[in-house]
Short mmCIF file of C-alpha atoms (C1' of nucleotides) in Angstrom, two decimals:
data_model
loop_
_atom_site.label_atom_id
_atom_site.label_comp_id
_atom_site.label_asym_id
_atom_site.label_seq_id
_atom_site.Cartn_x
_atom_site.Cartn_y
_atom_site.Cartn_z
CA UNK N 1 5.18 4.76 13.23
CA UNK N 2 3.51 4.73 9.90
CA UNK N 3 3.75 1.09 9.08
CA UNK N 4 0.99 -1.34 9.85
CA UNK N 5 1.30 -4.73 11.42
CA UNK N 6 0.24 -6.40 8.23
CA UNK N 7 3.85 -6.40 7.20
CA UNK N 8 5.78 -9.63 7.34
CA UNK N 9 7.92 -10.65 10.25
CA UNK N 10 10.99 -8.59 10.93
CA UNK N 11 12.92 -10.75 13.31
CA UNK N 12 11.78 -13.98 14.78
CA UNK N 13 9.61 -16.07 12.56
CA UNK N 14 6.68 -18.33 13.31
CA UNK N 15 4.45 -15.82 14.97
CA UNK N 16 0.78 -16.31 15.44
CA UNK N 17 -1.50 -13.99 13.58
CA UNK N 18 -4.25 -12.00 15.15
CA UNK N 19 -6.39 -12.00 12.06
CA UNK N 20 -7.04 -14.05 8.97
CA UNK N 21 -6.21 -11.03 6.90
CA UNK N 22 -2.72 -10.70 8.37
CA UNK N 23 -2.03 -14.35 7.94
CA UNK N 24 -3.31 -14.40 4.39
CA UNK N 25 -1.31 -11.30 3.59
CA UNK N 26 1.88 -12.82 4.92
CA UNK N 27 1.34 -16.04 3.02
CA UNK N 28 0.55 -14.45 -0.32
CA UNK N 29 3.37 -11.98 0.20
CA UNK N 30 5.72 -14.86 0.82
CA UNK N 31 4.47 -16.79 -2.18
CA UNK N 32 4.92 -13.80 -4.46
CA UNK N 33 8.37 -12.95 -3.16
CA UNK N 34 9.53 -16.55 -3.25
CA UNK N 35 8.35 -16.86 -6.81
CA UNK N 36 5.84 -19.60 -6.08
CA UNK N 37 3.25 -17.26 -7.52
CA UNK N 38 4.72 -16.24 -10.83
CA UNK N 39 4.59 -12.79 -12.43
CA UNK N 40 1.42 -12.09 -14.36
CA UNK N 41 -0.51 -14.97 -12.84
CA UNK N 42 -4.17 -14.29 -12.23
CA UNK N 43 -5.07 -14.31 -8.58
CA UNK N 44 -8.57 -15.69 -8.51
CA UNK N 45 -10.36 -15.07 -5.28
CA UNK N 46 -12.13 -18.41 -5.24
CA UNK N 47 -8.90 -20.23 -5.84
CA UNK N 48 -6.99 -18.42 -3.12
CA UNK N 49 -9.96 -18.81 -0.84
CA UNK N 50 -9.59 -22.54 -1.16
CA UNK N 51 -5.77 -22.59 -1.14
CA UNK N 52 -5.52 -20.69 2.11
CA UNK N 53 -8.80 -21.93 3.56
CA UNK N 54 -10.23 -18.53 4.29
CA UNK N 55 -13.12 -16.30 3.25
CA UNK N 56 -13.19 -13.87 0.36
CA UNK N 57 -12.89 -10.76 2.49
CA UNK N 58 -9.47 -11.46 4.02
CA UNK N 59 -8.18 -12.49 0.61
CA UNK N 60 -9.35 -9.29 -1.01
CA UNK N 61 -8.02 -7.18 1.82
CA UNK N 62 -4.64 -8.85 1.65
CA UNK N 63 -4.54 -8.34 -2.11
CA UNK N 64 -5.49 -4.70 -1.75
CA UNK N 65 -2.62 -4.18 0.61
CA UNK N 66 -0.24 -6.01 -1.70
CA UNK N 67 -1.41 -3.87 -4.57
CA UNK N 68 -0.34 -0.74 -2.76
CA UNK N 69 2.96 -2.46 -2.02
CA UNK N 70 3.46 -2.97 -5.71
CA UNK N 71 3.69 -6.74 -5.62
CA UNK N 72 0.23 -7.18 -7.05
CA UNK N 73 -1.72 -5.25 -9.64
CA UNK N 74 -5.41 -4.58 -9.51
CA UNK N 75 -7.65 -3.71 -12.37
CA UNK N 76 -11.21 -2.78 -11.63
CA UNK N 77 -13.65 -5.49 -12.53
CA UNK N 78 -10.83 -7.70 -13.68
CA UNK N 79 -9.42 -8.67 -10.35
CA UNK N 80 -5.86 -9.05 -9.21
CA UNK N 81 -2.75 -10.51 -10.72
CA UNK N 82 0.86 -10.84 -9.68
CA UNK N 83 2.89 -7.82 -10.82
CA UNK N 84 4.97 -8.40 -13.90
CA UNK N 85 8.74 -8.22 -13.81
CA UNK N 86 11.03 -6.73 -16.39
CA UNK N 87 14.63 -5.74 -16.81
CA UNK N 88 13.65 -2.09 -16.86
CA UNK N 89 11.65 -2.33 -13.66
CA UNK N 90 14.55 -4.08 -12.07
CA UNK N 91 17.05 -1.40 -13.04
CA UNK N 92 14.66 1.15 -11.66
CA UNK N 93 14.25 -0.75 -8.42
CA UNK N 94 17.95 -1.32 -7.95
CA UNK N 95 18.85 2.30 -8.51
CA UNK N 96 16.22 3.67 -6.16
CA UNK N 97 17.02 1.07 -3.59
CA UNK N 98 20.70 1.97 -3.58
CA UNK N 99 19.84 5.60 -3.14
CA UNK N 100 17.49 4.92 -0.26
CA UNK N 101 19.78 2.54 1.54
CA UNK N 102 22.82 4.74 1.11
CA UNK N 103 21.00 7.56 2.81
CA UNK N 104 19.69 5.30 5.51
CA UNK N 105 23.10 3.76 6.16
CA UNK N 106 24.82 7.12 6.42
CA UNK N 107 22.25 8.30 8.89
CA UNK N 108 22.44 5.08 10.87
CA UNK N 109 26.20 5.25 11.18
CA UNK N 110 26.07 8.83 12.35
CA UNK N 111 23.23 8.32 14.76
CA UNK N 112 23.53 4.73 15.88
CA UNK N 113 24.48 3.92 19.46
CA UNK N 114 25.46 0.89 21.49
CA UNK N 115 22.14 -0.85 21.06
CA UNK N 116 22.31 -0.51 17.29
CA UNK N 117 25.80 -1.98 17.20
CA UNK N 118 24.67 -4.91 19.29
CA UNK N 119 21.78 -5.51 16.92
CA UNK N 120 24.20 -5.77 14.03
CA UNK N 121 26.53 -8.10 15.86
CA UNK N 122 23.67 -10.33 16.80
CA UNK N 123 22.18 -10.38 13.31
CA UNK N 124 25.60 -11.10 11.79
CA UNK N 125 26.14 -13.96 14.19
CA UNK N 126 22.78 -15.50 13.41
CA UNK N 127 23.29 -15.17 9.69
CA UNK N 128 26.72 -16.72 9.82
CA UNK N 129 25.47 -19.54 11.99
CA UNK N 130 22.91 -20.92 9.62
CA UNK N 131 24.56 -22.52 6.63
CA UNK N 132 22.52 -22.68 3.53
CA UNK N 133 22.00 -26.40 3.69
CA UNK N 134 18.69 -27.37 2.15
CA UNK N 135 15.83 -27.08 4.54
CA UNK N 136 17.35 -24.00 6.10
CA UNK N 137 16.50 -21.78 3.17
CA UNK N 138 13.66 -20.05 4.95
CA UNK N 139 15.69 -19.46 8.05
CA UNK N 140 18.61 -18.08 6.06
CA UNK N 141 16.26 -15.76 4.20
CA UNK N 142 14.89 -14.45 7.46
CA UNK N 143 18.30 -13.85 8.98
CA UNK N 144 19.59 -12.29 5.78
CA UNK N 145 16.77 -9.79 5.75
CA UNK N 146 17.21 -9.11 9.45
CA UNK N 147 20.93 -8.53 8.97
CA UNK N 148 20.49 -5.99 6.24
CA UNK N 149 17.80 -4.18 8.16
CA UNK N 150 19.86 -4.15 11.32
CA UNK N 151 22.45 -2.04 9.51
CA UNK N 152 19.88 0.66 8.86
CA UNK N 153 17.89 0.30 12.05
CA UNK N 154 19.31 3.41 13.69
CA UNK N 155 18.78 5.75 10.77
CA UNK N 156 15.97 7.41 12.67
CA UNK N 157 13.69 7.59 9.68
CA UNK N 158 10.68 5.32 9.71
CA UNK N 159 10.05 6.24 6.10
CA UNK N 160 13.47 5.14 4.93
CA UNK N 161 13.12 1.94 6.87
CA UNK N 162 9.73 1.21 5.40
CA UNK N 163 11.00 1.77 1.89
CA UNK N 164 14.13 -0.28 2.53
CA UNK N 165 12.07 -3.24 3.63
CA UNK N 166 9.69 -2.92 0.75
CA UNK N 167 12.45 -2.74 -1.83
CA UNK N 168 14.39 -5.50 -0.16
CA UNK N 169 11.40 -7.76 -0.63
CA UNK N 170 10.89 -6.69 -4.19
CA UNK N 171 14.53 -7.22 -5.02
CA UNK N 172 14.34 -10.55 -3.30
CA UNK N 173 11.55 -11.57 -5.63
CA UNK N 174 13.80 -10.94 -8.59
CA UNK N 175 16.51 -13.00 -7.01
CA UNK N 176 14.20 -15.91 -6.47
CA UNK N 177 12.69 -15.68 -9.91
CA UNK N 178 16.14 -15.84 -11.42
CA UNK N 179 16.80 -18.96 -9.37
CA UNK N 180 19.97 -17.23 -8.33
CA UNK N 181 21.52 -19.05 -5.47
CA UNK N 182 23.22 -15.99 -4.08
CA UNK N 183 25.32 -17.76 -1.52
CA UNK N 184 26.89 -20.23 -3.86
CA UNK N 185 27.82 -17.82 -6.62
CA UNK N 186 30.09 -15.53 -4.69
CA UNK N 187 31.59 -15.20 -1.30
CA UNK N 188 28.46 -13.57 0.04
CA UNK N 189 29.30 -14.46 3.59
CA UNK N 190 32.60 -12.65 3.27
CA UNK N 191 30.88 -9.61 1.82
CA UNK N 192 28.50 -9.50 4.75
CA UNK N 193 31.41 -9.66 7.15
CA UNK N 194 33.20 -6.86 5.39
CA UNK N 195 30.13 -4.67 5.40
CA UNK N 196 29.46 -5.29 9.05
CA UNK N 197 33.06 -4.51 9.92
CA UNK N 198 33.05 -1.25 8.01
CA UNK N 199 29.77 -0.21 9.56
CA UNK N 200 30.84 -1.04 13.08
CA UNK N 201 34.13 0.78 12.48
CA UNK N 202 32.02 3.78 11.44
CA UNK N 203 33.89 3.95 8.16
CA UNK N 204 30.93 5.50 6.41
CA UNK N 205 32.20 5.82 2.85
CA UNK N 206 33.67 2.36 2.82
CA UNK N 207 30.52 0.88 4.29
CA UNK N 208 28.32 2.57 1.74
CA UNK N 209 30.63 1.57 -1.06
CA UNK N 210 30.62 -2.05 0.01
CA UNK N 211 26.87 -2.13 0.44
CA UNK N 212 26.15 -0.63 -2.94
CA UNK N 213 28.71 -2.92 -4.53
CA UNK N 214 27.05 -5.85 -2.80
CA UNK N 215 23.73 -4.92 -4.35
CA UNK N 216 25.21 -4.07 -7.70
CA UNK N 217 27.02 -7.40 -7.96
CA UNK N 218 23.81 -9.29 -7.37
CA UNK N 219 22.16 -6.88 -9.77
CA UNK N 220 24.58 -7.74 -12.53
CA UNK N 221 23.94 -11.42 -12.14
CA UNK N 222 20.21 -10.83 -12.03
CA UNK N 223 20.39 -8.76 -15.18
CA UNK N 224 21.85 -11.71 -17.05
CA UNK N 225 19.40 -14.16 -15.56
CA UNK N 226 16.52 -11.85 -16.43
CA UNK N 227 17.33 -11.96 -20.11
CA UNK N 228 17.05 -15.73 -20.09
CA UNK N 229 13.85 -15.45 -18.14
CA UNK N 230 12.45 -13.07 -20.73
CA UNK N 231 13.30 -15.31 -23.64
CA UNK N 232 12.50 -18.82 -22.44
CA UNK N 233 10.15 -17.96 -19.63
CA UNK N 234 7.11 -17.44 -21.78
CA UNK N 235 4.70 -20.15 -20.73
CA UNK H 1 3.64 -0.25 -14.65
CA UNK H 2 3.46 -1.16 -11.03
CA UNK H 3 0.85 1.25 -9.85
CA UNK H 4 -2.79 0.34 -9.66
CA UNK H 5 -5.77 2.32 -10.81
CA UNK H 6 -6.93 2.80 -7.28
CA UNK H 7 -4.78 5.88 -7.08
CA UNK H 8 -6.47 9.26 -7.25
CA UNK H 9 -6.85 11.18 -10.42
CA UNK H 10 -3.69 12.43 -12.03
CA UNK H 11 -4.96 14.96 -14.52
CA UNK H 12 -8.55 15.71 -15.25
CA UNK H 13 -10.91 15.36 -12.36
CA UNK H 14 -14.45 14.14 -12.14
CA UNK H 15 -13.94 10.69 -13.54
CA UNK H 16 -16.37 7.90 -13.13
CA UNK H 17 -15.27 4.94 -11.10
CA UNK H 18 -15.48 1.38 -12.25
CA UNK H 19 -15.90 0.01 -8.77
CA UNK H 20 -17.24 1.01 -5.40
CA UNK H 21 -13.86 0.26 -3.94
CA UNK H 22 -12.07 2.76 -6.20
CA UNK H 23 -14.60 5.43 -5.48
CA UNK H 24 -14.51 4.83 -1.77
CA UNK H 25 -10.73 4.82 -1.80
CA UNK H 26 -10.61 8.13 -3.63
CA UNK H 27 -13.10 9.72 -1.28
CA UNK H 28 -11.45 8.58 1.93
CA UNK H 29 -8.06 9.44 0.50
CA UNK H 30 -9.32 12.92 -0.28
CA UNK H 31 -10.87 13.33 3.13
CA UNK H 32 -7.69 12.31 4.88
CA UNK H 33 -5.43 14.51 2.75
CA UNK H 34 -7.76 17.48 3.02
CA UNK H 35 -7.85 17.12 6.74
CA UNK H 36 -11.57 16.52 6.94
CA UNK H 37 -10.69 13.25 8.61
CA UNK H 38 -8.32 14.28 11.38
CA UNK H 39 -5.23 12.42 12.53
CA UNK H 40 -5.88 9.69 15.03
CA UNK H 41 -9.61 9.47 14.54
CA UNK H 42 -11.16 6.06 14.53
CA UNK H 43 -12.43 4.90 11.17
CA UNK H 44 -15.41 2.80 12.06
CA UNK H 45 -16.57 0.58 9.26
CA UNK H 46 -20.25 1.01 10.04
CA UNK H 47 -19.90 4.75 10.11
CA UNK H 48 -18.02 4.96 6.82
CA UNK H 49 -20.46 2.47 5.31
CA UNK H 50 -23.21 4.91 6.03
CA UNK H 51 -21.27 8.05 5.16
CA UNK H 52 -20.31 6.82 1.71
CA UNK H 53 -23.38 4.67 1.21
CA UNK H 54 -21.53 1.49 0.40
CA UNK H 55 -20.99 -2.00 1.80
CA UNK H 56 -18.39 -3.07 4.30
CA UNK H 57 -16.17 -4.83 1.80
CA UNK H 58 -15.29 -1.83 -0.36
CA UNK H 59 -14.66 0.21 2.76
CA UNK H 60 -12.29 -2.34 4.20
CA UNK H 61 -10.51 -2.77 0.90
CA UNK H 62 -10.04 0.95 0.51
CA UNK H 63 -8.73 1.20 4.05
CA UNK H 64 -6.33 -1.66 3.51
CA UNK H 65 -4.92 0.11 0.50
CA UNK H 66 -4.65 3.36 2.42
CA UNK H 67 -2.87 1.56 5.20
CA UNK H 68 -0.14 0.45 2.83
CA UNK H 69 0.01 4.02 1.58
CA UNK H 70 0.69 5.18 5.09
CA UNK H 71 -2.29 7.47 5.42
CA UNK H 72 -4.14 5.06 7.63
CA UNK H 73 -2.99 2.69 10.33
CA UNK H 74 -4.42 -0.72 10.96
CA UNK H 75 -4.24 -2.71 14.12
CA UNK H 76 -5.53 -6.23 14.11
CA UNK H 77 -8.84 -6.60 15.89
CA UNK H 78 -8.89 -2.92 16.61
CA UNK H 79 -9.71 -1.61 13.20
CA UNK H 80 -8.41 1.39 11.32
CA UNK H 81 -7.59 4.93 12.27
CA UNK H 82 -6.20 7.95 10.47
CA UNK H 83 -2.42 8.05 10.75
CA UNK H 84 -1.08 10.43 13.35
CA UNK H 85 1.03 13.41 12.38
CA UNK H 86 4.04 14.76 14.19
CA UNK H 87 6.85 17.21 13.67
CA UNK H 88 9.33 14.33 13.50
CA UNK H 89 7.35 12.46 10.89
CA UNK H 90 7.08 15.63 8.91
CA UNK H 91 10.84 16.28 8.94
CA UNK H 92 11.33 12.72 7.84
CA UNK H 93 8.83 13.07 5.05
CA UNK H 94 10.20 16.37 3.81
CA UNK H 95 13.77 15.13 3.73
CA UNK H 96 12.97 11.91 1.88
CA UNK H 97 10.69 13.74 -0.48
CA UNK H 98 13.37 16.24 -1.42
CA UNK H 99 15.80 13.44 -2.09
CA UNK H 100 13.35 11.55 -4.27
CA UNK H 101 12.19 14.56 -6.25
CA UNK H 102 15.71 15.84 -6.74
CA UNK H 103 16.68 12.58 -8.34
CA UNK H 104 13.51 12.45 -10.41
CA UNK H 105 13.93 16.02 -11.60
CA UNK H 106 17.53 15.51 -12.64
CA UNK H 107 16.57 12.45 -14.60
CA UNK H 108 13.59 14.17 -16.18
CA UNK H 109 15.64 17.13 -17.33
CA UNK H 110 18.25 14.88 -18.85
CA UNK H 111 15.79 12.53 -20.50
CA UNK H 112 12.77 14.68 -21.21
CA UNK H 113 11.79 15.46 -24.79
CA UNK H 114 9.38 17.71 -26.60
CA UNK H 115 6.29 16.04 -25.22
CA UNK H 116 7.51 16.43 -21.66
CA UNK H 117 8.17 20.13 -22.19
CA UNK H 118 4.71 20.62 -23.59
CA UNK H 119 3.21 18.88 -20.59
CA UNK H 120 4.92 21.32 -18.29
CA UNK H 121 3.85 24.35 -20.31
CA UNK H 122 0.27 23.13 -20.30
CA UNK H 123 0.25 22.37 -16.59
CA UNK H 124 1.81 25.74 -15.80
CA UNK H 125 -0.78 27.50 -17.89
CA UNK H 126 -3.65 25.72 -16.21
CA UNK H 127 -2.26 26.39 -12.76
CA UNK H 128 -1.75 30.07 -13.45
CA UNK H 129 -5.22 30.35 -14.96
CA UNK H 130 -7.15 29.33 -11.91
CA UNK H 131 -6.92 31.93 -9.19
CA UNK H 132 -7.42 30.71 -5.70
CA UNK H 133 -10.78 32.36 -5.26
CA UNK H 134 -12.97 30.41 -2.90
CA UNK H 135 -14.77 27.62 -4.64
CA UNK H 136 -11.81 26.94 -6.87
CA UNK H 137 -9.77 25.33 -4.13
CA UNK H 138 -10.28 21.83 -5.41
CA UNK H 139 -9.41 22.79 -8.95
CA UNK H 140 -6.30 24.63 -7.84
CA UNK H 141 -5.23 21.63 -5.80
CA UNK H 142 -5.61 19.39 -8.81
CA UNK H 143 -3.65 21.67 -11.10
CA UNK H 144 -1.00 22.21 -8.50
CA UNK H 145 -0.42 18.51 -8.14
CA UNK H 146 -0.47 18.05 -11.90
CA UNK H 147 2.09 20.83 -12.33
CA UNK H 148 4.55 19.35 -9.90
CA UNK H 149 4.16 15.91 -11.37
CA UNK H 150 4.57 17.21 -14.90
CA UNK H 151 8.09 18.35 -14.00
CA UNK H 152 9.08 14.81 -13.10
CA UNK H 153 7.02 13.00 -15.71
CA UNK H 154 9.93 12.21 -17.99
CA UNK H 155 12.22 10.81 -15.33
CA UNK H 156 11.68 7.36 -16.74
CA UNK H 157 11.29 5.75 -13.34
CA UNK H 158 7.84 4.56 -12.43
CA UNK H 159 9.06 3.96 -8.92
CA UNK H 160 10.24 7.53 -8.43
CA UNK H 161 6.98 8.81 -9.84
CA UNK H 162 4.94 6.62 -7.58
CA UNK H 163 6.87 7.77 -4.52
CA UNK H 164 6.68 11.39 -5.59
CA UNK H 165 2.91 11.23 -5.83
CA UNK H 166 2.59 9.47 -2.56
CA UNK H 167 4.76 11.93 -0.71
CA UNK H 168 3.15 14.87 -2.41
CA UNK H 169 -0.17 13.74 -1.00
CA UNK H 170 1.25 13.15 2.41
CA UNK H 171 2.92 16.53 2.48
CA UNK H 172 -0.29 18.04 1.25
CA UNK H 173 -2.06 16.63 4.24
CA UNK H 174 0.30 18.45 6.55
CA UNK H 175 -0.31 21.65 4.65
CA UNK H 176 -4.06 21.33 5.00
CA UNK H 177 -3.87 20.37 8.62
CA UNK H 178 -1.85 23.46 9.35
CA UNK H 179 -4.52 25.49 7.60
CA UNK H 180 -1.66 27.02 5.67
CA UNK H 181 -2.98 28.97 2.78
CA UNK H 182 0.08 28.47 0.71
CA UNK H 183 -0.80 30.90 -2.04
CA UNK H 184 -1.43 33.87 0.20
CA UNK H 185 1.65 33.61 2.34
CA UNK H 186 4.29 33.90 -0.31
CA UNK H 187 4.57 34.52 -3.99
CA UNK H 188 3.97 30.90 -4.77
CA UNK H 189 2.88 31.62 -8.29
CA UNK H 190 6.17 33.35 -8.93
CA UNK H 191 8.07 30.42 -7.51
CA UNK H 192 6.26 28.05 -9.82
CA UNK H 193 7.11 30.26 -12.78
CA UNK H 194 10.75 30.35 -11.81
CA UNK H 195 10.91 26.60 -11.41
CA UNK H 196 9.21 25.97 -14.72
CA UNK H 197 11.58 28.38 -16.47
CA UNK H 198 14.66 26.76 -15.00
CA UNK H 199 13.42 23.31 -15.89
CA UNK H 200 12.53 24.24 -19.44
CA UNK H 201 15.90 25.97 -19.80
CA UNK H 202 17.47 22.69 -18.69
CA UNK H 203 19.34 24.49 -15.97
CA UNK H 204 19.43 21.44 -13.79
CA UNK H 205 21.17 22.70 -10.68
CA UNK H 206 19.12 25.86 -10.55
CA UNK H 207 15.90 23.94 -11.08
CA UNK H 208 16.71 21.50 -8.33
CA UNK H 209 17.77 24.29 -6.03
CA UNK H 210 14.54 26.19 -6.61
CA UNK H 211 12.38 23.12 -6.19
CA UNK H 212 14.00 22.09 -2.94
CA UNK H 213 13.83 25.66 -1.71
CA UNK H 214 10.16 25.74 -2.65
CA UNK H 215 9.52 22.70 -0.51
CA UNK H 216 11.75 23.84 2.29
CA UNK H 217 10.04 27.21 2.56
CA UNK H 218 6.67 25.56 2.92
CA UNK H 219 8.28 23.16 5.31
CA UNK H 220 9.51 25.94 7.54
CA UNK H 221 6.06 27.45 7.75
CA UNK H 222 4.55 24.07 8.41
CA UNK H 223 7.03 23.43 11.16
CA UNK H 224 5.82 26.49 12.99
CA UNK H 225 2.18 25.70 12.41
CA UNK H 226 2.73 22.15 13.60
CA UNK H 227 3.90 23.30 17.01
CA UNK H 228 0.67 25.19 17.48
CA UNK H 229 -1.24 22.19 16.28
CA UNK H 230 0.52 20.00 18.81
CA UNK H 231 -0.21 22.33 21.70
CA UNK H 232 -3.76 23.51 21.13
CA UNK H 233 -4.92 20.79 18.83
CA UNK H 234 -5.61 18.27 21.54
CA UNK H 235 -9.35 17.78 21.35
"C1'" DC Q 1 -12.51 4.34 47.79
"C1'" DT Q 2 -9.90 0.93 44.83
"C1'" DG Q 3 -9.44 -3.00 41.99
"C1'" DG Q 4 -10.75 -7.05 39.84
"C1'" DA Q 5 -14.18 -9.89 37.55
"C1'" DC Q 6 -18.26 -10.36 35.23
"C1'" DT Q 7 -21.84 -8.57 31.85
"C1'" DA Q 8 -23.62 -5.89 28.17
"C1'" DA Q 9 -22.79 -3.19 24.25
"C1'" DA Q 10 -20.13 -1.96 20.39
"C1'" DA Q 11 -17.13 -2.79 16.76
"C1'" DT Q 12 -14.30 -5.82 14.14
"C1'" DA Q 13 -13.47 -9.62 11.30
"C1'" DT Q 14 -15.33 -13.03 8.68
"C1'" DC Q 15 -18.44 -15.84 6.04
"C1'" DG Q 16 -21.97 -17.28 2.61
"C1'" DA Q 17 -24.94 -15.73 -0.88
"C1'" DT Q 18 -26.19 -12.60 -4.67
"C1'" DA Q 19 -25.88 -9.22 -8.34
"C1'" DT Q 20 -22.88 -7.52 -12.09
"C1'" DT Q 21 -19.47 -7.68 -15.11
"C1'" DT Q 22 -16.44 -9.98 -18.14
"C1'" DG Q 23 -15.08 -13.72 -21.10
"C1'" DT Q 24 -16.38 -17.51 -24.21
"C1'" DT Q 25 -18.69 -20.40 -27.25
"C1'" DG Q 26 -21.29 -21.26 -31.11
"C1'" DA Q 27 -25.10 -20.25 -34.19
"C1'" DC Q 28 -26.40 -17.20 -37.73
"C1'" DG Q 29 -26.19 -14.05 -41.55
"C1'" DC Q 30 -23.28 -11.88 -44.94
"C1'" DG Z 1 -14.83 -18.15 -44.33
"C1'" DC Z 2 -15.44 -14.27 -41.19
"C1'" DG Z 3 -17.38 -11.06 -38.28
"C1'" DT Z 4 -21.30 -10.33 -35.14
"C1'" DC Z 5 -24.32 -11.09 -31.66
"C1'" DA Z 6 -26.73 -13.70 -28.22
"C1'" DA Z 7 -26.81 -16.91 -24.62
"C1'" DC Z 8 -24.03 -19.18 -21.30
"C1'" DA Z 9 -20.25 -19.72 -18.01
"C1'" DA Z 10 -16.84 -17.82 -15.03
"C1'" DA Z 11 -15.14 -14.50 -12.01
"C1'" DT Z 12 -15.50 -10.18 -9.71
"C1'" DA Z 13 -17.56 -7.01 -6.72
"C1'" DT Z 14 -20.70 -6.33 -3.32
"C1'" DC Z 15 -24.05 -6.97 0.25
"C1'" DG Z 16 -26.31 -8.66 4.56
"C1'" DA Z 17 -25.83 -11.52 8.43
"C1'" DT Z 18 -23.04 -13.84 12.01
"C1'" DA Z 19 -19.26 -15.01 15.11
"C1'" DT Z 20 -15.46 -13.03 17.82
"C1'" DT Z 21 -13.04 -9.68 20.04
"C1'" DT Z 22 -12.58 -5.43 22.33
"C1'" DT Z 23 -14.44 -1.83 25.13
"C1'" DA Z 24 -17.32 0.15 28.69
"C1'" DG Z 25 -19.93 -0.27 32.59
"C1'" DT Z 26 -21.19 -2.13 36.92
"C1'" DC Z 27 -21.15 -4.59 40.92
"C1'" DC Z 28 -19.10 -6.51 44.71
"C1'" DA Z 29 -15.10 -7.75 47.82
"C1'" DG Z 30 -11.33 -6.03 50.23
#
DNA sequence: CTGGACTAAAATATCGATATTTGTTGACGC
DNA sequence: GCGTCAACAAATATCGATATTTTAGTCCAG
């Protein structure tokens, strides 16, 4: 297992953290992904120190980790800032993500066993259960991430899983920044059902096709929203 | 540009660092990749502090960054240690790396222009110039990395480039750990020439085939060496 | 012996303070 | 005016010291 426990929660939320650094990492990570911390914003240590009520060391450590993740950019002697977004970067991300997840999904379908199937069923059930009524946003987000990861869980490659999670989060940031409601725009729930069915039926090509289409559809919407963001978002 | 300047040198070596953190990161990174710091060993802050003559903060920041890179593992309240290696992890790495580089190479060949070609020619020349006589190891390593990256440089995807570099380094660690001499075992120089020729001739399929074969060959040797490492390396 | 609980030592994680660097403002000379 | 440079202010990077947690060792009860 290459990954470190600094990474955000995978399944159940509301864990307790064993270090200030982990907690601070999770919080900043969440704030960047959710768009609360906007692209390009300067991340002043003193400010974050106060915001999260913690010392400078955990803040700097969390930011260092985030920098390697790609969500934050560091420049020596000039501190940290939230990574910029752009249409080009997004295209790049989407394409690489599709490639990674396709591979992971194919492997998972060929290798996955009973336990993997049950994980998908469970994740699908949870996701379908929580409507996106306001207040449940966070919970829906968590279940949505868990669902998508459950599909790949049995791929047998910790590297592919790590990358899938990382890119999921990065893509998610774009979605939030575009204020794209996701669930309201299309029949996302239906798409999830379809994907889950295809996967569980071991219909590999169909599953991959649906998954990539799922991402591409969102991508197309994001692409449009990004243009607006680029034009009026300067300020 | 998502990457941060903490990453190790890409082209010319012997740069000066603008912060203790960068320098410490580069040094630890080098020591892990070169195998001087062996898999599983505990990275005690105090010890590193002394070794690199630097405070605790830069050390911890560098380690946090390395943890996200995957070269180091962190466990809350238990500090850092060098990431373990295993045959399985290596297979995983090799497979993902081939996929990533294949994509990057195809894109580079289709998109690359005059400048990209010149970069390859230059890198090939430099690599061929420095024989692997003892003492030149470091220089050869640098040119070798630069050569492989020059092939992909024009792929147009900063993400693919970032991943390629990361996986190159990780693969390189396995090579060093296996004490595989690389250059002596096969006609590696010839392979590099062949690859460069195919790439410059824009013979995409051949280039990809050669590159993947190049990695796979090394992989096969590493696989053997790894078994030995696993059996007698316990100590 | 064996195992659990307590103690001492080591190492981590964290804070508060300081030195260095960068950014900014405004006076001065051209 | 306009660029330049110096002093000041802000922020970063870094250190040294402290609190907390883990680890190792030891002693006794069973």
